[in-house]
Structures are given as C-alpha cells and as structure tokens.
mmCIF file of C-alpha atoms in Angstrom:
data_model
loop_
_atom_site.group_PDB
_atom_site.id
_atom_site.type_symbol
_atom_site.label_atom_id
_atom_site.label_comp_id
_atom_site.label_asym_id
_atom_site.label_seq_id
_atom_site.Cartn_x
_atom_site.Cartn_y
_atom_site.Cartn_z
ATOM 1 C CA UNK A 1 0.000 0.000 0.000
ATOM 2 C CA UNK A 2 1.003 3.758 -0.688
ATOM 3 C CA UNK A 3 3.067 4.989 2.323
ATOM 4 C CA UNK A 4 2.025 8.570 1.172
ATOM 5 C CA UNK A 5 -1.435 10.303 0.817
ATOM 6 C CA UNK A 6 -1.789 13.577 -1.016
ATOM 7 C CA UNK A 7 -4.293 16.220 -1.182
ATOM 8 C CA UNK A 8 -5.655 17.943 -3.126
ATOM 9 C CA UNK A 9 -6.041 14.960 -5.630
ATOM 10 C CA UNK A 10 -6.228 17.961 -8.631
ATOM 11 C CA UNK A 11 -5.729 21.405 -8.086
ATOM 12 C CA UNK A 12 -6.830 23.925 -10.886
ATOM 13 C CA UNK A 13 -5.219 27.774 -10.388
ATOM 14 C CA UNK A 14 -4.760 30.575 -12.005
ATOM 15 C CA UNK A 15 -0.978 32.086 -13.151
ATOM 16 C CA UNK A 16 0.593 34.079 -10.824
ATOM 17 C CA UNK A 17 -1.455 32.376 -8.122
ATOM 18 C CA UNK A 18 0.085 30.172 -4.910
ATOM 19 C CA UNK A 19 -0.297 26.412 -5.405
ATOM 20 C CA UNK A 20 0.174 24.319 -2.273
ATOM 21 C CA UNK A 21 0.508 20.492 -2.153
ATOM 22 C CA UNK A 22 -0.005 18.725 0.960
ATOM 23 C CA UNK A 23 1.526 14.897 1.839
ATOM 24 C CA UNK A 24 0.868 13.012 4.997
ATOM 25 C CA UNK A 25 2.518 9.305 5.504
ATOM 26 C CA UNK A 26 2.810 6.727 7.841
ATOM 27 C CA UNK A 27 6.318 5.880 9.095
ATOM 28 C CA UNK A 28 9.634 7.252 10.601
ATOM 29 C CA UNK A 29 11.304 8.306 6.983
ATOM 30 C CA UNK A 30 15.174 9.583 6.117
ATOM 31 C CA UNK A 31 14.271 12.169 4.384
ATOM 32 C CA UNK A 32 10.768 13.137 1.800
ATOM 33 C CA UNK A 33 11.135 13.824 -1.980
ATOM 34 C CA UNK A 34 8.916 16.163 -3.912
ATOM 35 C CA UNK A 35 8.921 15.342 -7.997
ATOM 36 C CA UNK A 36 6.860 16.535 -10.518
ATOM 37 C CA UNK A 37 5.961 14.003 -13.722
ATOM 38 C CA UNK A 38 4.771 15.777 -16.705
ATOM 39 C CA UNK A 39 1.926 13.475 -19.093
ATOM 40 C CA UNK A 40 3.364 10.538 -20.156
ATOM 41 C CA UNK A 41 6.652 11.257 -18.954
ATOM 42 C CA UNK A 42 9.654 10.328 -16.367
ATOM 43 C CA UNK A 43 9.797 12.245 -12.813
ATOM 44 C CA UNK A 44 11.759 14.450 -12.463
ATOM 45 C CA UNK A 45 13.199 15.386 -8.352
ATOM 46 C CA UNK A 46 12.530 18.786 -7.384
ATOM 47 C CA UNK A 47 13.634 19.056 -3.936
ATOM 48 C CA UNK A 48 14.918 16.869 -0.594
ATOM 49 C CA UNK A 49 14.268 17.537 2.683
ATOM 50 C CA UNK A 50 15.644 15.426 5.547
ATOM 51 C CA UNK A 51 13.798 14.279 8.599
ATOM 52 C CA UNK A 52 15.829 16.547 10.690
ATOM 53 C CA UNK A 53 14.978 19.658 8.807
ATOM 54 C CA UNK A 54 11.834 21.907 8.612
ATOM 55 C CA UNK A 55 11.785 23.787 5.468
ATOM 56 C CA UNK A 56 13.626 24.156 2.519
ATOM 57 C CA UNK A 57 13.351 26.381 -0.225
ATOM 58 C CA UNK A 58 14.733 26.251 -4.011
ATOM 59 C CA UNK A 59 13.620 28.698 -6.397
ATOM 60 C CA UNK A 60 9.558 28.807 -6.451
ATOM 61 C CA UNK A 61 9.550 26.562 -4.419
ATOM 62 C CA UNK A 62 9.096 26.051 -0.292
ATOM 63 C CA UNK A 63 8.628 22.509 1.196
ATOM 64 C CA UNK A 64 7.923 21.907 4.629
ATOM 65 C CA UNK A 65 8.053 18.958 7.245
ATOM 66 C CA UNK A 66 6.523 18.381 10.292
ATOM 67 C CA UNK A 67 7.780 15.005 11.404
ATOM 68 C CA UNK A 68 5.432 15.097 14.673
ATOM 69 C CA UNK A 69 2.586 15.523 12.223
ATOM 70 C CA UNK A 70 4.431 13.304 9.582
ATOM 71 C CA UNK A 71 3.308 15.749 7.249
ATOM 72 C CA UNK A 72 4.883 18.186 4.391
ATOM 73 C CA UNK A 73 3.581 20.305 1.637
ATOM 74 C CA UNK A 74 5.174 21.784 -1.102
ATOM 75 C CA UNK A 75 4.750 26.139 -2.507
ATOM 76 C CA UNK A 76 4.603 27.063 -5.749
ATOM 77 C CA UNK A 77 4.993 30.527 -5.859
ATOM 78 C CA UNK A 78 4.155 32.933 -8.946
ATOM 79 C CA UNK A 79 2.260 29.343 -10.807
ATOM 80 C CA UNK A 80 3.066 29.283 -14.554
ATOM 81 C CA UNK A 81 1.239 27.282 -16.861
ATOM 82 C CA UNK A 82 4.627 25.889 -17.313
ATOM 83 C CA UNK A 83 4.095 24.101 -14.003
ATOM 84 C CA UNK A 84 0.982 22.063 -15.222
ATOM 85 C CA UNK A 85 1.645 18.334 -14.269
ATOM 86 C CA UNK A 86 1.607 16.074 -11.454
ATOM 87 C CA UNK A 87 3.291 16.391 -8.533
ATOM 88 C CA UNK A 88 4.329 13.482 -6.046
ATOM 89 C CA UNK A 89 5.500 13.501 -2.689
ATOM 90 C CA UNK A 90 8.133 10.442 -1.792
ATOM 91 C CA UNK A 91 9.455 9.124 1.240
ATOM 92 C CA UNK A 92 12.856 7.275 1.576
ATOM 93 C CA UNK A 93 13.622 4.974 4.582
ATOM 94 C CA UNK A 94 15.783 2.448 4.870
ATOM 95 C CA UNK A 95 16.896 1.034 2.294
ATOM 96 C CA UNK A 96 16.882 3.495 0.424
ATOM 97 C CA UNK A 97 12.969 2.407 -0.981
ATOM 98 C CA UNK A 98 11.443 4.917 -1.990
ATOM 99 C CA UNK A 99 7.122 5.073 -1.448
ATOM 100 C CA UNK A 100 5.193 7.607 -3.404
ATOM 101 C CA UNK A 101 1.895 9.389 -2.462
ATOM 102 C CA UNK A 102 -1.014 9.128 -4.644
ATOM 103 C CA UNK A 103 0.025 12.443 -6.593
ATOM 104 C CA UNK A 104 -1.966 15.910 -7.158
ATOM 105 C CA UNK A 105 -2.683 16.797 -10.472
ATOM 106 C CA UNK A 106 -2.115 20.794 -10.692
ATOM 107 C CA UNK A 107 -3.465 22.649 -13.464
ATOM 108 C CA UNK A 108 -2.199 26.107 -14.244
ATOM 109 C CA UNK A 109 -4.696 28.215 -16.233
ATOM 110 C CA UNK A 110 -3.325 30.864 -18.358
ATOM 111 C CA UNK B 1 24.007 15.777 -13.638
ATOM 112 C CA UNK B 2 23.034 11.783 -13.157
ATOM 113 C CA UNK B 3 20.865 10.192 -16.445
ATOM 114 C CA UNK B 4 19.198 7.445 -16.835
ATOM 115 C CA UNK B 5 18.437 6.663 -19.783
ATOM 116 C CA UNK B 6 14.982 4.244 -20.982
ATOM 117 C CA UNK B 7 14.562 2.457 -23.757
ATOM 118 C CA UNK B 8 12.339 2.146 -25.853
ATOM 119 C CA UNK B 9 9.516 4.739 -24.774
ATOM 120 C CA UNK B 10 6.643 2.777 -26.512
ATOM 121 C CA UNK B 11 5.712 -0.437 -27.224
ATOM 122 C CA UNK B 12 3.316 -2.552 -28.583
ATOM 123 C CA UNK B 13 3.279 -6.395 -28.368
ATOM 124 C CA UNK B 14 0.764 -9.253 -28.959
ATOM 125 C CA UNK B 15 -0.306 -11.309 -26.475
ATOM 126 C CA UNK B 16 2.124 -14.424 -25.333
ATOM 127 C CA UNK B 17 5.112 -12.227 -26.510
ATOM 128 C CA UNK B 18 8.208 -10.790 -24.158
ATOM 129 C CA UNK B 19 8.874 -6.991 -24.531
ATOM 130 C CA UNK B 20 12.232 -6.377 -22.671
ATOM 131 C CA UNK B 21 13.093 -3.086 -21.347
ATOM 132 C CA UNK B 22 16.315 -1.019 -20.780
ATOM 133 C CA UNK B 23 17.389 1.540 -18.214
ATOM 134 C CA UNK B 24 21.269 2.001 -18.841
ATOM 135 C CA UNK B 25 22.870 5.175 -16.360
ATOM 136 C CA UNK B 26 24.599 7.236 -18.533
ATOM 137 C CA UNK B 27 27.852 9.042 -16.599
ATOM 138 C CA UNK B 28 27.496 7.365 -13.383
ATOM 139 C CA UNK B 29 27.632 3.813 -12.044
ATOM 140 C CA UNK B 30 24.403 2.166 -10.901
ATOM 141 C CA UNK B 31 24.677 -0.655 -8.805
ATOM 142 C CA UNK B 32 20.916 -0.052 -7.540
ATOM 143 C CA UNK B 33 18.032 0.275 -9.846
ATOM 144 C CA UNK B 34 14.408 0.178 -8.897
ATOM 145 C CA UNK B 35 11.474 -0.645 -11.438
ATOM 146 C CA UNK B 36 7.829 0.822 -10.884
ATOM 147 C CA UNK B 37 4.772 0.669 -12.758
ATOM 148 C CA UNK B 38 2.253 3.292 -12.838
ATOM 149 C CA UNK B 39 -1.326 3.094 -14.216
ATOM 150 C CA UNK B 40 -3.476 5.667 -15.953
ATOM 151 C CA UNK B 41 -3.710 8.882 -12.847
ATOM 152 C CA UNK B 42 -2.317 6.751 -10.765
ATOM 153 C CA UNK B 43 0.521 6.658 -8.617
ATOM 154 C CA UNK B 44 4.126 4.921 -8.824
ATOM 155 C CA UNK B 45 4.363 0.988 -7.527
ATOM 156 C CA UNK B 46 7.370 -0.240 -6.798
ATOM 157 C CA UNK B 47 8.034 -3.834 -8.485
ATOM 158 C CA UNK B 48 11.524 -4.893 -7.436
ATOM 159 C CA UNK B 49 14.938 -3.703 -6.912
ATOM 160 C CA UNK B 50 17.681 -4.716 -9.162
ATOM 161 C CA UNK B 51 20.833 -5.416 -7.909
ATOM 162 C CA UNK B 52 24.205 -5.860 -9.878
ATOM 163 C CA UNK B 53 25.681 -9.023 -10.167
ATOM 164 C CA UNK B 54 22.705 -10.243 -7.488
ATOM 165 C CA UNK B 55 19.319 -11.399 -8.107
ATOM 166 C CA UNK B 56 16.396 -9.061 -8.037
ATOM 167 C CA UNK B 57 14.208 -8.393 -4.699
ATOM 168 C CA UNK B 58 10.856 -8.117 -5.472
ATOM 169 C CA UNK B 59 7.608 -6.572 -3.600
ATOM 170 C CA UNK B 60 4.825 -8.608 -2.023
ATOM 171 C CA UNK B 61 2.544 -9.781 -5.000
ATOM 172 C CA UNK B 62 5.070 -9.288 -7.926
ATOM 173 C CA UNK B 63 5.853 -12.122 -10.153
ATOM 174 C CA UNK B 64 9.393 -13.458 -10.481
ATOM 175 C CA UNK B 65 8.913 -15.395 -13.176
ATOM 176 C CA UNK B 66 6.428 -13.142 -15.275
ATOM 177 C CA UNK B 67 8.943 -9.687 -14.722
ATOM 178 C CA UNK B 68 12.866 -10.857 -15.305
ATOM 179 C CA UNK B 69 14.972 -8.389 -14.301
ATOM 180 C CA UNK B 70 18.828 -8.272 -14.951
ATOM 181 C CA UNK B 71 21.432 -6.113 -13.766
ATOM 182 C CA UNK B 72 24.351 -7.471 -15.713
ATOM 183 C CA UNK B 73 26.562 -4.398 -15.368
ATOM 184 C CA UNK B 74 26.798 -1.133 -13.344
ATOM 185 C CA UNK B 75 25.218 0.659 -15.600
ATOM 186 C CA UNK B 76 22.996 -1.382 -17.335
ATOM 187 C CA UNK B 77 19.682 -3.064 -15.740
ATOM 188 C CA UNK B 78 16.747 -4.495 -18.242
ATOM 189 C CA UNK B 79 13.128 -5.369 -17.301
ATOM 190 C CA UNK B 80 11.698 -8.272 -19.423
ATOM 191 C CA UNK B 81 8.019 -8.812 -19.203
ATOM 192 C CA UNK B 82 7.499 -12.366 -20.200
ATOM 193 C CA UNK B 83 4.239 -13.947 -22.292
ATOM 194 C CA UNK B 84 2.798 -10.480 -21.789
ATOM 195 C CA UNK B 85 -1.290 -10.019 -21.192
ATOM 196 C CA UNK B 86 -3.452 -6.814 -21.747
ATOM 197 C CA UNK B 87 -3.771 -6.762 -18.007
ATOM 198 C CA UNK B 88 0.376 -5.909 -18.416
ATOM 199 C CA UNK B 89 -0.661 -2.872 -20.250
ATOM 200 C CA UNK B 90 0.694 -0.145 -18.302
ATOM 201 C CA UNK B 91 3.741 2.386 -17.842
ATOM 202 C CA UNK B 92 6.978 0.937 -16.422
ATOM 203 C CA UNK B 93 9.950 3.467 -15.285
ATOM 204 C CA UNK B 94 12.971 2.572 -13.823
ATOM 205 C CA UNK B 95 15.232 4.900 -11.310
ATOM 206 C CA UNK B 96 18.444 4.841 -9.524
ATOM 207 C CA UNK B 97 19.491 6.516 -6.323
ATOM 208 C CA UNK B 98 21.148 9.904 -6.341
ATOM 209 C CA UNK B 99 23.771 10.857 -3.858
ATOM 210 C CA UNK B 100 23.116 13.721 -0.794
ATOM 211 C CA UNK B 101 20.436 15.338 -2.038
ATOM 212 C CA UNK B 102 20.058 15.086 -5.273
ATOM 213 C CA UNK B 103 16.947 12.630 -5.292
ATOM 214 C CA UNK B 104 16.401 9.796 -7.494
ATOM 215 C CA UNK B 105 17.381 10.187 -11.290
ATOM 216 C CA UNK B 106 14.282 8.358 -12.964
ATOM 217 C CA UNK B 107 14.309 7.005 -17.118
ATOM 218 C CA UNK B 108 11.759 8.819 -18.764
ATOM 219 C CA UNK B 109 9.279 5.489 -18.790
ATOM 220 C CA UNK B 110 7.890 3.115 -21.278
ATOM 221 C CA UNK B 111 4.665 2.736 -22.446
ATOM 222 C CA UNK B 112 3.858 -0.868 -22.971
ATOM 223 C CA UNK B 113 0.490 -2.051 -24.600
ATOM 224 C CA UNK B 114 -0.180 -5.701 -25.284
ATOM 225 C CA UNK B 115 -2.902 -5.958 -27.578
#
C-alpha cells in the first residue's frame, strides 16, 4: 500500500497564483522527496528535505516537514502554466525504498 | 548531472510475446536500480529492486517469473516482461538513487500495450 497520501487529488489555479501540495505518511522516513511528472513522462526530483529539517526552499519553491505531524507540503509561488503536471511527494527509509503518495494533479490556467 | 536513460519509450506487443526493457545510467555507475509501474492517474508501484551481479528483490505480490529483471553491469539493468497479457498494459519506469540530495534520477518510462 502507498506509504504517502496527497491532497488535493487535482488542483486547478490561475498564473501568478500560490499552489500548495499537501503529503501526509505513515512511518519514521530519512528524508521526503517532492517530484513533478509531466503526461506521459519520467519524474523528475525537485527538492529533498531530511527528517531533521523543517523547510527548505529552491527557487519557487518552499517545502515543509513536520515530522510530529508526519506531514509536508510543497509552494509554488508565482504558478506558470509551465508548471501544469503532477506532482508526487516520496518518502525514503531504509533502504533506500522509496514510497510515493497518490500524486496531485495541478493545473495552471493561463 | 546523473541520467538514466529508458529504452524504448513505446511499445506494442501481442499477447504471449516478451517486450524487454532497458534503463542504462549514462555518466554514473548504478549498482541499484528500482522498477515501478504506474497506471493511468495513478501513482508509482514499486516492483523490485535490481541489484548488480545479485538477483532481483521483489515486492509482495510481484511475479518473479512473469517480470525478469537483470542487472548485468553497473550501468545497465533491463526489465523483461514475459508472455505479456493486456492486463500488463501499463507504464513501467525505472530509477536509480542519487547521492546527498540530489533525489532519485528516474528514465523517462515506457509505455507498454499488449494488444
């Protein structure tokens, strides 16, 4: 079963809006790993944030972790239509296995 | 940066036929690969782990004998799905494990249909 569950399951915006993705999961993790997967396509990793740290940022975008919640979401500031795909939270643990969440399909609307 | 490269991207095979599948890391060394299969909206499952010069671990419910893997080589690991069914119809992606924090380099998929 999926370690990770996302919401919103699709998210339709506008550009220029915020977008925020939100991931919960289960068990004690090494670190989470946001990608994004455009139609069709491979994922590719936008950001890592280990279990001992509580927000990153890169670019556009801010992720956050609350390990007492076991919970993170991932910012998109300034949305493009650009950023239209899916987004998927990941946690690693031991073994370096990586478990996805069930993905939130973000729409950017021009 | 770390690629991984897939091959081939789409496929189409009869029923009963094998459709092998490549992921091959293109300037780094993979002894680890990992191969997942996604259906339509759905999200990534993981099938097994590939290990070089080892044989494959595979999750709970996965077929060893229906989903070959091989990881001959560090940088070469191939996925063969064996007297494929329409129910095998899906998207298969491999990845390999980046270093600090770099995430996971993934292949950019294939789409297998068996007709």
């Amino acid at each position: 079963s999926q370690q990770g569950e996302e919401d919103p399951q699709a998210l339709s915006i506008q550009e220029g809006e915020n977008a925020t993705m939100n991931c919960s999961y289960k068990t004690s993790i090494n670190n989470l790993q946001w990608y994004r997967q455009n139609s069709g396509r491979g994922l590719v990793h936008l950001i890592l944030i280990r279990s001992n740290e509580r927000e990153k940022h890169s670019g556009r975008l801010r992720v956050t972790l609350d390990t007492s919640k076991k919970s993170s979401s991932l910012l998109i500031t300034a949305s493009r239509a650009a950023d239209t795909a899916s987004y998927f939270c990941a946690t690693e643990t031991s073994g370096s296995r990586l478990t996805f969440g069930e993905g939130t399909q973000l729409t950017v609307n021009p | 940066g770390a690629v991984v490269s897939q091959h081939p991207s789409r496929v189409i095979c009869k029923s009963g036929t094998s459709v092998k599948i490549e992921c091959r890391s293109l300037d780094f060394q993979a002894t680890t690969m990992f191969w997942y299969r996604q259906f339509p909206k759905q999200s990534l499952m993981l099938m097994a782990t590939s290990n070089e010069g080892s044989k494959a671990t595979y999750e709970q419910g996965v077929e060893k004998d229906k989903f070959l893997i091989n990881h001959a080589s560090l940088t070469l690991s191939t996925l063969t799905v064996t007297s494929a069914h329409p129910e095998d119809s899906s998207f298969y992606i491999c990845s390999a494990p980046g270093r600090d924090s770099r995430g996971y380099t993934f292949g950019s998929g294939t789409r297998l249909t068996v007709v």
